[in-house]
Every structure is written in structure tokens, then in C-alpha cells.
């Protein structure tokens, strides 16, 4: 099955945030991701002609991926099916989904149907494979179908997170790179790039060559804060001189962890007053820690 990528401009143009006129919204699409990572999309398109396609268009630029829509199965009526193989990499970002019912026809924005994403839960990955790719079909806030994609040379996948009296304790797995005995995790302050704090990254146990643990010390971040609200992004340096690898959680069926997962906050007294320290996932499902001033007691 052929799959083509292009940077051509489709017509008509759509709003950058994926919104469409509700009256013009196209049909529902059911999505399935299998163990190999292939993404299958099934959609009912009455009157579709030969050459119909599934169109994925990345927000923010003109990148496109097109996949043929072909008869889904004998006796399945007007249902068509497209399969985006795992080998076809989607650049990192959010891809809006459309149907092109015939060559030269206008595109139809797809609405989300049923998603079978069971294969994404607790999936096993070969730690030596690079790049690390992930994609999750999901319903946007405007009830349209889109695909969230990640594509990184290496990735540190969070497996466990616990807020303790010492800080944020994390167990993670390194994919796409090798972990050395001298690996460290850096907390980098967005508001003041000169502020960096390090913690050792230790192997999780005997025979765990790719799994490691670390603790982000909340008190150190609180003492180093530059303003009333600081954000510290977490990066793994797997070996001296190696490129930094972002710490986060991408390899499951949750496209927007920030909206779902909330972790306990730690309150600390500092010379500048009382502060709140709390880990959270960003809009890209990366792990960060915030340090915020708390109001003085009345």
C-alpha cells in the first residue's frame, strides 16, 4: 500500500487550531493501533470514488501525509479503511485528520469514532531502537479527530513517580541511547537558563541496563528560584558529553497528560517565604517541576 508525504497546500484552508464549521463536519472515523504500531482508520464514505484518501495535516506548517482509502471488507457497505504503517514516521506535533472522497475533491474533517488503543498500554519497546516514535489518535476540544505524534532520537520514559519528603522520586526507562554509570538528570530553569541543578541517575537494579531512578530535590529548586513562579524542565544526560534527553511519558494511550494527572505539592519554608513545589506534565507530556510563592498567612 502506497503512502505519500508532501508539503503541498491543500484546499480549502482550515483554521490553524483544527476547528471546522460544525455543519460541514465529515463522518466519524474509528481508529485502531496494533502491536506493531500500525494505525488503521475506518470511515464510512457513501459515494466515494476510486482514489479516495486519508489526509493528515500537521498544524503550524504545510506537512501532509496521504494514505489510500480502500474497501474495508466484503459486506461492509460503504466503509473504507486506511492503514498508516509504523514505518511511516510522523513529525512531532498534532496532525488533523481529513477524508478526500475523490481525486480533486474538497477535504472533509473527520470526527472521532471508536478508538481501540489497548496495544499502546504497557507496550514493550526495544531500548536500542532510534528514533523513538509514538502517535495517539484523539478527540480535540472541538470534537474533531487528530493524531498526536512524537518523534525523538532518544527518550526517557517515566514509569513511576512519587512525591516524597526528599523531592520528586522517578523511575524511568531510557530508549534510543545507552545509560552510563555517570548519568545525571538536570533540572533546568526556564526563567533563568543559568540555573541548573543535577541529580544522579542510578540504574534501577541488577540487569536493568536501561532503567534508572533519580530524585529531584525540592529544597534545592526552592532555594534557587528566580521569581514568584519558576518552571524546571527535566533532562537526562545519559553519559558525559552525550546529548540531553527529555524526561516524560509518551508511550501509552494518553495524548494530554497535563489535563488528567495531578501530583501532590510540597510546601517549604525558605528565606524568601513559603513556596509550593509540584511536578507536572507539560502540554507535550514532558515532565517538569514548578516552584511558586505561597501567599503569606494573614
CSV table of N, CA, C and O in Angstrom, one decimal, residues 168-272:
chain,number,residue,atom,x,y,z
A,168,UNK,N,10.8,14.8,44.3
A,168,UNK,CA,10.1,14.1,43.3
A,168,UNK,C,11.0,12.9,42.9
A,168,UNK,O,12.0,13.0,42.3
A,169,UNK,N,10.5,11.7,43.3
A,169,UNK,CA,11.3,10.4,43.0
A,169,UNK,C,10.7,9.8,41.8
A,169,UNK,O,9.5,9.6,41.6
A,170,UNK,N,11.6,9.4,40.8
A,170,UNK,CA,11.1,8.9,39.5
A,170,UNK,C,11.9,7.7,39.1
A,170,UNK,O,13.1,7.6,39.4
A,171,UNK,N,11.2,6.7,38.6
A,171,UNK,CA,11.8,5.6,37.9
A,171,UNK,C,11.4,5.7,36.4
A,171,UNK,O,10.3,6.0,36.1
A,172,UNK,N,12.4,5.6,35.5
A,172,UNK,CA,12.2,5.8,34.1
A,172,UNK,C,13.0,4.8,33.3
A,172,UNK,O,13.9,4.1,33.9
A,173,UNK,N,12.8,4.7,32.0
A,173,UNK,CA,13.5,3.8,31.1
A,173,UNK,C,14.0,4.6,30.0
A,173,UNK,O,13.3,5.4,29.3
A,174,UNK,N,15.3,4.4,29.7
A,174,UNK,CA,15.9,5.1,28.6
A,174,UNK,C,15.8,4.3,27.3
A,174,UNK,O,16.1,3.2,27.2
A,175,UNK,N,15.3,5.0,26.2
A,175,UNK,CA,15.2,4.4,24.9
A,175,UNK,C,15.9,5.2,23.9
A,175,UNK,O,15.9,6.4,23.9
A,176,UNK,N,16.6,4.5,23.0
A,176,UNK,CA,17.3,5.2,21.9
A,176,UNK,C,18.7,5.6,22.2
A,176,UNK,O,19.4,6.3,21.4
A,177,UNK,N,19.2,5.3,23.4
A,177,UNK,CA,20.6,5.7,23.9
A,177,UNK,C,21.0,4.8,25.0
A,177,UNK,O,20.2,4.0,25.5
A,178,UNK,N,22.3,4.8,25.3
A,178,UNK,CA,22.8,3.9,26.3
A,178,UNK,C,23.1,4.7,27.6
A,178,UNK,O,23.6,5.8,27.6
A,179,UNK,N,22.8,4.1,28.7
A,179,UNK,CA,22.9,4.7,30.0
A,179,UNK,C,24.3,4.3,30.6
A,179,UNK,O,24.6,3.1,30.7
A,180,UNK,N,25.1,5.3,31.0
A,180,UNK,CA,26.4,5.1,31.6
A,180,UNK,C,26.3,5.2,33.1
A,180,UNK,O,25.3,5.6,33.7
A,181,UNK,N,27.4,4.8,33.8
A,181,UNK,CA,27.4,4.9,35.3
A,181,UNK,C,27.5,6.3,35.7
A,181,UNK,O,27.2,6.6,36.9
A,182,UNK,N,27.8,7.2,34.8
A,182,UNK,CA,27.9,8.6,35.2
A,182,UNK,C,26.7,9.5,34.8
A,182,UNK,O,26.8,10.7,34.7
A,183,UNK,N,25.6,8.8,34.5
A,183,UNK,CA,24.4,9.6,34.0
A,183,UNK,C,23.9,10.5,35.1
A,183,UNK,O,23.9,10.1,36.3
A,184,UNK,N,23.4,11.6,34.7
A,184,UNK,CA,22.8,12.6,35.6
A,184,UNK,C,21.5,13.1,35.0
A,184,UNK,O,21.3,13.1,33.8
A,185,UNK,N,20.6,13.6,35.9
A,185,UNK,CA,19.4,14.3,35.5
A,185,UNK,C,19.6,15.8,35.8
A,185,UNK,O,20.0,16.1,36.9
A,186,UNK,N,19.3,16.6,34.8
A,186,UNK,CA,19.4,18.0,35.1
A,186,UNK,C,18.0,18.7,35.2
A,186,UNK,O,17.1,18.4,34.3
A,187,UNK,N,17.8,19.5,36.2
A,187,UNK,CA,16.6,20.4,36.2
A,187,UNK,C,17.0,21.8,35.7
A,187,UNK,O,17.9,22.4,36.3
A,188,UNK,N,16.4,22.2,34.6
A,188,UNK,CA,16.8,23.5,34.0
A,188,UNK,C,15.7,24.5,34.2
A,188,UNK,O,14.5,24.2,33.8
A,189,UNK,N,16.0,25.6,34.7
A,189,UNK,CA,15.0,26.7,34.9
A,189,UNK,C,14.7,27.4,33.6
A,189,UNK,O,15.6,28.0,33.0
A,190,UNK,N,13.5,27.4,33.2
A,190,UNK,CA,13.1,28.2,32.0
A,190,UNK,C,13.3,29.7,32.2
A,190,UNK,O,13.7,30.4,31.2
A,191,UNK,N,13.0,30.2,33.3
A,191,UNK,CA,13.0,31.6,33.5
A,191,UNK,C,14.5,32.2,33.7
A,191,UNK,O,14.7,33.3,33.4
A,192,UNK,N,15.4,31.3,34.1
A,192,UNK,CA,16.8,31.7,34.2
A,192,UNK,C,17.7,30.5,33.8
A,192,UNK,O,18.0,29.7,34.6
A,193,UNK,N,18.0,30.4,32.5
A,193,UNK,CA,18.8,29.3,32.0
A,193,UNK,C,20.1,29.1,32.7
A,193,UNK,O,20.7,28.0,32.6
A,194,UNK,N,20.6,30.1,33.4
A,194,UNK,CA,21.9,29.9,34.1
A,194,UNK,C,21.7,28.9,35.3
A,194,UNK,O,22.6,28.4,35.9
A,195,UNK,N,20.4,28.8,35.8
A,195,UNK,CA,20.1,28.0,36.9
A,195,UNK,C,19.9,26.5,36.5
A,195,UNK,O,18.9,26.2,35.8
A,196,UNK,N,20.8,25.6,36.9
A,196,UNK,CA,20.7,24.2,36.6
A,196,UNK,C,21.1,23.4,37.8
A,196,UNK,O,22.1,23.8,38.5
A,197,UNK,N,20.3,22.4,38.2
A,197,UNK,CA,20.6,21.6,39.3
A,197,UNK,C,20.6,20.1,38.8
A,197,UNK,O,19.8,19.7,37.9
A,198,UNK,N,21.6,19.4,39.3
A,198,UNK,CA,21.8,18.0,38.9
A,198,UNK,C,21.5,17.0,40.0
A,198,UNK,O,21.6,17.3,41.2
A,199,UNK,N,21.0,15.8,39.6
A,199,UNK,CA,20.8,14.7,40.5
A,199,UNK,C,21.4,13.4,39.8
A,199,UNK,O,21.2,13.3,38.6
A,200,UNK,N,22.0,12.5,40.5
A,200,UNK,CA,22.5,11.3,39.9
A,200,UNK,C,21.4,10.4,39.4
A,200,UNK,O,20.3,10.3,40.0
A,201,UNK,N,21.6,9.8,38.2
A,201,UNK,CA,20.7,8.8,37.6
A,201,UNK,C,21.3,7.4,37.9
A,201,UNK,O,22.3,7.1,37.3
A,202,UNK,N,20.6,6.6,38.7
A,202,UNK,CA,21.2,5.4,39.1
A,202,UNK,C,20.4,4.2,38.5
A,202,UNK,O,19.2,4.3,38.4
A,203,UNK,N,21.1,3.2,38.0
A,203,UNK,CA,20.4,2.0,37.5
A,203,UNK,C,19.4,1.5,38.5
A,203,UNK,O,19.7,1.4,39.7
A,204,UNK,N,18.2,1.0,38.0
A,204,UNK,CA,17.2,0.6,38.9
A,204,UNK,C,17.5,-0.7,39.6
A,204,UNK,O,17.0,-0.9,40.7
A,205,UNK,N,18.3,-1.5,39.1
A,205,UNK,CA,18.7,-2.8,39.7
A,205,UNK,C,19.5,-3.7,38.9
A,205,UNK,O,19.9,-3.3,37.7
A,206,UNK,N,19.9,-4.8,39.4
A,206,UNK,CA,20.8,-5.8,38.6
A,206,UNK,C,20.1,-6.2,37.3
A,206,UNK,O,18.9,-6.6,37.3
A,207,UNK,N,20.9,-6.0,36.2
A,207,UNK,CA,20.3,-6.4,34.9
A,207,UNK,C,19.4,-5.4,34.3
A,207,UNK,O,18.9,-5.6,33.2
A,208,UNK,N,19.2,-4.3,35.0
A,208,UNK,CA,18.3,-3.2,34.4
A,208,UNK,C,19.2,-2.2,33.7
A,208,UNK,O,19.4,-1.1,34.2
A,209,UNK,N,19.7,-2.6,32.5
A,209,UNK,CA,20.6,-1.7,31.8
A,209,UNK,C,20.0,-0.4,31.3
A,209,UNK,O,20.7,0.6,31.1
A,210,UNK,N,18.7,-0.4,31.1
A,210,UNK,CA,18.0,0.8,30.6
A,210,UNK,C,17.1,1.5,31.5
A,210,UNK,O,16.6,2.6,31.3
A,211,UNK,N,16.9,0.9,32.7
A,211,UNK,CA,16.0,1.6,33.7
A,211,UNK,C,16.8,2.3,34.8
A,211,UNK,O,17.9,1.7,35.2
A,212,UNK,N,16.4,3.4,35.2
A,212,UNK,CA,17.1,4.2,36.2
A,212,UNK,C,16.2,4.9,37.1
A,212,UNK,O,15.0,5.1,36.8
A,213,UNK,N,16.7,5.4,38.2
A,213,UNK,CA,15.9,6.2,39.2
A,213,UNK,C,16.7,7.5,39.5
A,213,UNK,O,17.9,7.6,39.4
A,214,UNK,N,15.9,8.5,39.9
A,214,UNK,CA,16.5,9.7,40.4
A,214,UNK,C,15.5,10.5,41.2
A,214,UNK,O,14.3,10.2,41.2
A,215,UNK,N,16.0,11.4,42.0
A,215,UNK,CA,15.1,12.2,42.9
A,215,UNK,C,15.5,13.7,42.7
A,215,UNK,O,16.6,14.1,42.8
A,216,UNK,N,14.5,14.5,42.3
A,216,UNK,CA,14.7,15.9,42.2
A,216,UNK,C,14.5,16.6,43.5
A,216,UNK,O,13.4,16.5,44.1
A,217,UNK,N,15.6,17.1,44.1
A,217,UNK,CA,15.5,17.7,45.5
A,217,UNK,C,14.7,19.0,45.5
A,217,UNK,O,15.1,20.0,44.9
A,218,UNK,N,13.5,19.0,46.0
A,218,UNK,CA,12.6,20.2,46.0
A,218,UNK,C,13.3,21.4,46.7
A,218,UNK,O,13.2,22.6,46.3
A,219,UNK,N,14.0,21.1,47.8
A,219,UNK,CA,14.6,22.3,48.6
A,219,UNK,C,15.6,23.0,47.7
A,219,UNK,O,15.7,24.2,47.8
A,220,UNK,N,16.4,22.3,46.9
A,220,UNK,CA,17.4,23.0,46.1
A,220,UNK,C,16.7,23.9,45.0
A,220,UNK,O,17.2,25.0,44.8
A,221,UNK,N,15.6,23.4,44.5
A,221,UNK,CA,14.9,24.2,43.5
A,221,UNK,C,14.3,25.4,44.1
A,221,UNK,O,14.3,26.5,43.6
A,222,UNK,N,13.8,25.2,45.3
A,222,UNK,CA,13.1,26.3,46.1
A,222,UNK,C,14.2,27.4,46.4
A,222,UNK,O,13.9,28.6,46.3
A,223,UNK,N,15.4,27.0,46.8
A,223,UNK,CA,16.4,28.0,47.2
A,223,UNK,C,16.9,28.7,46.0
A,223,UNK,O,17.4,29.9,46.1
A,224,UNK,N,16.8,28.1,44.8
A,224,UNK,CA,17.4,28.8,43.6
A,224,UNK,C,16.4,29.5,42.7
A,224,UNK,O,16.7,30.0,41.7
A,225,UNK,N,15.1,29.7,43.2
A,225,UNK,CA,14.1,30.2,42.4
A,225,UNK,C,14.4,31.7,42.0
A,225,UNK,O,15.0,32.4,42.8
A,226,UNK,N,14.0,32.1,40.8
A,226,UNK,CA,14.4,33.4,40.3
A,226,UNK,C,13.2,34.4,40.4
A,226,UNK,O,13.4,35.6,40.2
A,227,UNK,N,12.0,33.9,40.6
A,227,UNK,CA,10.8,34.8,40.7
A,227,UNK,C,9.7,34.2,41.5
A,227,UNK,O,9.9,33.2,42.2
A,228,UNK,N,8.5,34.7,41.3
A,228,UNK,CA,7.4,34.2,42.0
A,228,UNK,C,6.9,32.9,41.5
A,228,UNK,O,6.2,32.1,42.2
A,229,UNK,N,7.3,32.5,40.3
A,229,UNK,CA,6.9,31.2,39.7
A,229,UNK,C,8.0,30.8,38.7
A,229,UNK,O,8.2,31.5,37.7
A,230,UNK,N,8.6,29.7,39.0
A,230,UNK,CA,9.6,29.1,38.2
A,230,UNK,C,9.2,27.7,37.7
A,230,UNK,O,8.5,27.0,38.4
A,231,UNK,N,9.6,27.4,36.5
A,231,UNK,CA,9.4,26.1,35.9
A,231,UNK,C,10.7,25.4,35.6
A,231,UNK,O,11.6,26.0,34.9
A,232,UNK,N,10.9,24.2,36.1
A,232,UNK,CA,12.2,23.5,35.9
A,232,UNK,C,11.9,22.3,35.0
A,232,UNK,O,11.1,21.4,35.4
A,233,UNK,N,12.5,22.2,33.8
A,233,UNK,CA,12.3,21.1,32.9
A,233,UNK,C,13.4,20.0,33.2
A,233,UNK,O,14.6,20.4,33.5
A,234,UNK,N,13.0,18.8,33.1
A,234,UNK,CA,13.9,17.7,33.5
A,234,UNK,C,14.5,17.0,32.2
A,234,UNK,O,13.8,16.6,31.3
A,235,UNK,N,15.8,16.9,32.2
A,235,UNK,CA,16.6,16.3,31.1
A,235,UNK,C,17.6,15.3,31.7
A,235,UNK,O,18.2,15.5,32.7
A,236,UNK,N,17.7,14.2,31.0
A,236,UNK,CA,18.7,13.1,31.3
A,236,UNK,C,19.9,13.3,30.4
A,236,UNK,O,19.8,13.5,29.2
A,237,UNK,N,21.1,13.3,31.1
A,237,UNK,CA,22.4,13.3,30.4
A,237,UNK,C,22.9,11.9,30.5
A,237,UNK,O,23.5,11.5,31.6
A,238,UNK,N,22.7,11.0,29.5
A,238,UNK,CA,22.9,9.6,29.7
A,238,UNK,C,24.4,9.2,29.9
A,238,UNK,O,24.7,8.2,30.5
A,239,UNK,N,25.3,10.1,29.4
A,239,UNK,CA,26.7,9.9,29.6
A,239,UNK,C,27.4,11.2,29.4
A,239,UNK,O,26.9,12.1,28.8
A,240,UNK,N,28.7,11.3,30.0
A,240,UNK,CA,29.4,12.6,29.8
A,240,UNK,C,29.6,12.9,28.3
A,240,UNK,O,30.0,12.1,27.5
A,241,UNK,N,29.2,14.1,27.9
A,241,UNK,CA,29.3,14.6,26.6
A,241,UNK,C,28.2,14.2,25.7
A,241,UNK,O,28.1,14.6,24.5
A,242,UNK,N,27.2,13.3,26.2
A,242,UNK,CA,26.1,12.9,25.3
A,242,UNK,C,25.0,14.0,25.3
A,242,UNK,O,25.0,14.9,26.1
A,243,UNK,N,24.2,13.9,24.2
A,243,UNK,CA,23.1,14.9,24.1
A,243,UNK,C,22.1,14.7,25.2
A,243,UNK,O,21.8,13.5,25.6
A,244,UNK,N,21.4,15.7,25.5
A,244,UNK,CA,20.4,15.7,26.6
A,244,UNK,C,19.1,15.0,26.0
A,244,UNK,O,18.7,15.2,24.9
A,245,UNK,N,18.5,14.2,26.9
A,245,UNK,CA,17.2,13.5,26.6
A,245,UNK,C,16.1,14.0,27.5
A,245,UNK,O,16.3,13.9,28.7
A,246,UNK,N,15.0,14.4,26.9
A,246,UNK,CA,13.9,14.9,27.7
A,246,UNK,C,13.2,13.7,28.4
A,246,UNK,O,13.1,12.7,27.9
A,247,UNK,N,12.9,14.0,29.7
A,247,UNK,CA,12.1,13.0,30.5
A,247,UNK,C,10.7,13.3,30.4
A,247,UNK,O,10.2,14.5,30.5
A,248,UNK,N,9.9,12.3,30.2
A,248,UNK,CA,8.4,12.4,30.0
A,248,UNK,C,7.7,11.1,29.9
A,248,UNK,O,8.3,10.0,30.2
A,249,UNK,N,6.5,11.1,29.6
A,249,UNK,CA,5.7,9.9,29.4
A,249,UNK,C,4.9,10.0,28.1
A,249,UNK,O,3.9,10.7,28.0
A,250,UNK,N,5.3,9.2,27.1
A,250,UNK,CA,4.7,9.3,25.8
A,250,UNK,C,4.1,7.9,25.3
A,250,UNK,O,3.3,7.9,24.4
A,251,UNK,N,4.6,6.8,25.9
A,251,UNK,CA,4.3,5.5,25.4
A,251,UNK,C,3.1,4.8,26.0
A,251,UNK,O,3.2,3.8,26.6
A,252,UNK,N,1.9,5.5,25.9
A,252,UNK,CA,0.7,4.9,26.4
A,252,UNK,C,-0.4,5.5,25.5
A,252,UNK,O,-0.2,6.0,24.4
A,253,UNK,N,-1.7,5.5,26.1
A,253,UNK,CA,-2.8,5.9,25.3
A,253,UNK,C,-3.3,7.3,25.7
A,253,UNK,O,-4.5,7.6,25.4
A,254,UNK,N,-2.5,8.1,26.4
A,254,UNK,CA,-3.0,9.4,26.9
A,254,UNK,C,-2.3,10.5,26.1
A,254,UNK,O,-1.1,10.7,26.3
A,255,UNK,N,-3.0,11.2,25.3
A,255,UNK,CA,-2.4,12.3,24.5
A,255,UNK,C,-2.1,13.5,25.2
A,255,UNK,O,-1.2,14.3,24.8
A,256,UNK,N,-2.8,13.8,26.3
A,256,UNK,CA,-2.6,15.1,27.0
A,256,UNK,C,-2.7,14.8,28.5
A,256,UNK,O,-3.7,14.9,29.2
A,257,UNK,N,-1.5,14.4,29.1
A,257,UNK,CA,-1.4,14.1,30.5
A,257,UNK,C,-1.7,15.3,31.4
A,257,UNK,O,-2.1,15.1,32.5
A,258,UNK,N,-1.3,16.5,30.9
A,258,UNK,CA,-1.4,17.7,31.7
A,258,UNK,C,-2.8,17.9,32.2
A,258,UNK,O,-3.1,18.4,33.3
A,259,UNK,N,-3.8,17.5,31.4
A,259,UNK,CA,-5.2,17.7,31.7
A,259,UNK,C,-5.8,16.6,32.7
A,259,UNK,O,-6.9,16.8,33.2
A,260,UNK,N,-5.0,15.6,32.9
A,260,UNK,CA,-5.6,14.4,33.6
A,260,UNK,C,-4.8,14.1,34.9
A,260,UNK,O,-5.5,13.8,35.9
A,261,UNK,N,-3.5,14.2,34.9
A,261,UNK,CA,-2.7,13.8,36.0
A,261,UNK,C,-2.3,14.9,36.9
A,261,UNK,O,-1.7,15.9,36.4
A,262,UNK,N,-2.6,14.9,38.2
A,262,UNK,CA,-2.2,15.9,39.1
A,262,UNK,C,-1.5,15.2,40.3
A,262,UNK,O,-1.9,14.2,40.8
A,263,UNK,N,-0.3,15.8,40.6
A,263,UNK,CA,0.5,15.2,41.7
A,263,UNK,C,0.5,16.1,42.9
A,263,UNK,O,0.3,17.3,42.8
A,264,UNK,N,0.8,15.5,44.1
A,264,UNK,CA,0.8,16.3,45.3
A,264,UNK,C,1.9,17.4,45.3
A,264,UNK,O,2.9,17.2,44.6
A,265,UNK,N,1.6,18.4,46.0
A,265,UNK,CA,2.6,19.5,46.1
A,265,UNK,C,3.3,19.5,47.4
A,265,UNK,O,2.7,19.0,48.4
A,266,UNK,N,4.5,20.0,47.4
A,266,UNK,CA,5.3,20.0,48.7
A,266,UNK,C,5.4,21.5,49.1
A,266,UNK,O,5.8,22.3,48.2
A,267,UNK,N,5.1,21.8,50.3
A,267,UNK,CA,5.2,23.2,50.8
A,267,UNK,C,6.5,23.3,51.6
A,267,UNK,O,6.7,22.5,52.6
A,268,UNK,N,7.3,24.3,51.3
A,268,UNK,CA,8.6,24.5,52.0
A,268,UNK,C,8.8,25.9,52.5
A,268,UNK,O,8.3,26.9,51.8
A,269,UNK,N,9.4,26.1,53.6
A,269,UNK,CA,9.8,27.4,54.1
A,269,UNK,C,11.2,27.8,53.6
A,269,UNK,O,12.1,27.0,53.7
A,270,UNK,N,11.3,29.0,53.0
A,270,UNK,CA,12.6,29.5,52.5
A,270,UNK,C,12.9,30.9,53.1
A,270,UNK,O,11.9,31.5,53.6
A,271,UNK,N,14.1,31.4,53.0
A,271,UNK,CA,14.4,32.8,53.5
A,271,UNK,C,13.5,33.8,52.8
A,271,UNK,O,13.2,34.9,53.4
A,272,UNK,N,13.0,33.5,51.6
A,272,UNK,CA,12.1,34.5,50.9
A,272,UNK,C,10.6,34.2,51.2
A,272,UNK,O,9.8,34.9,50.6
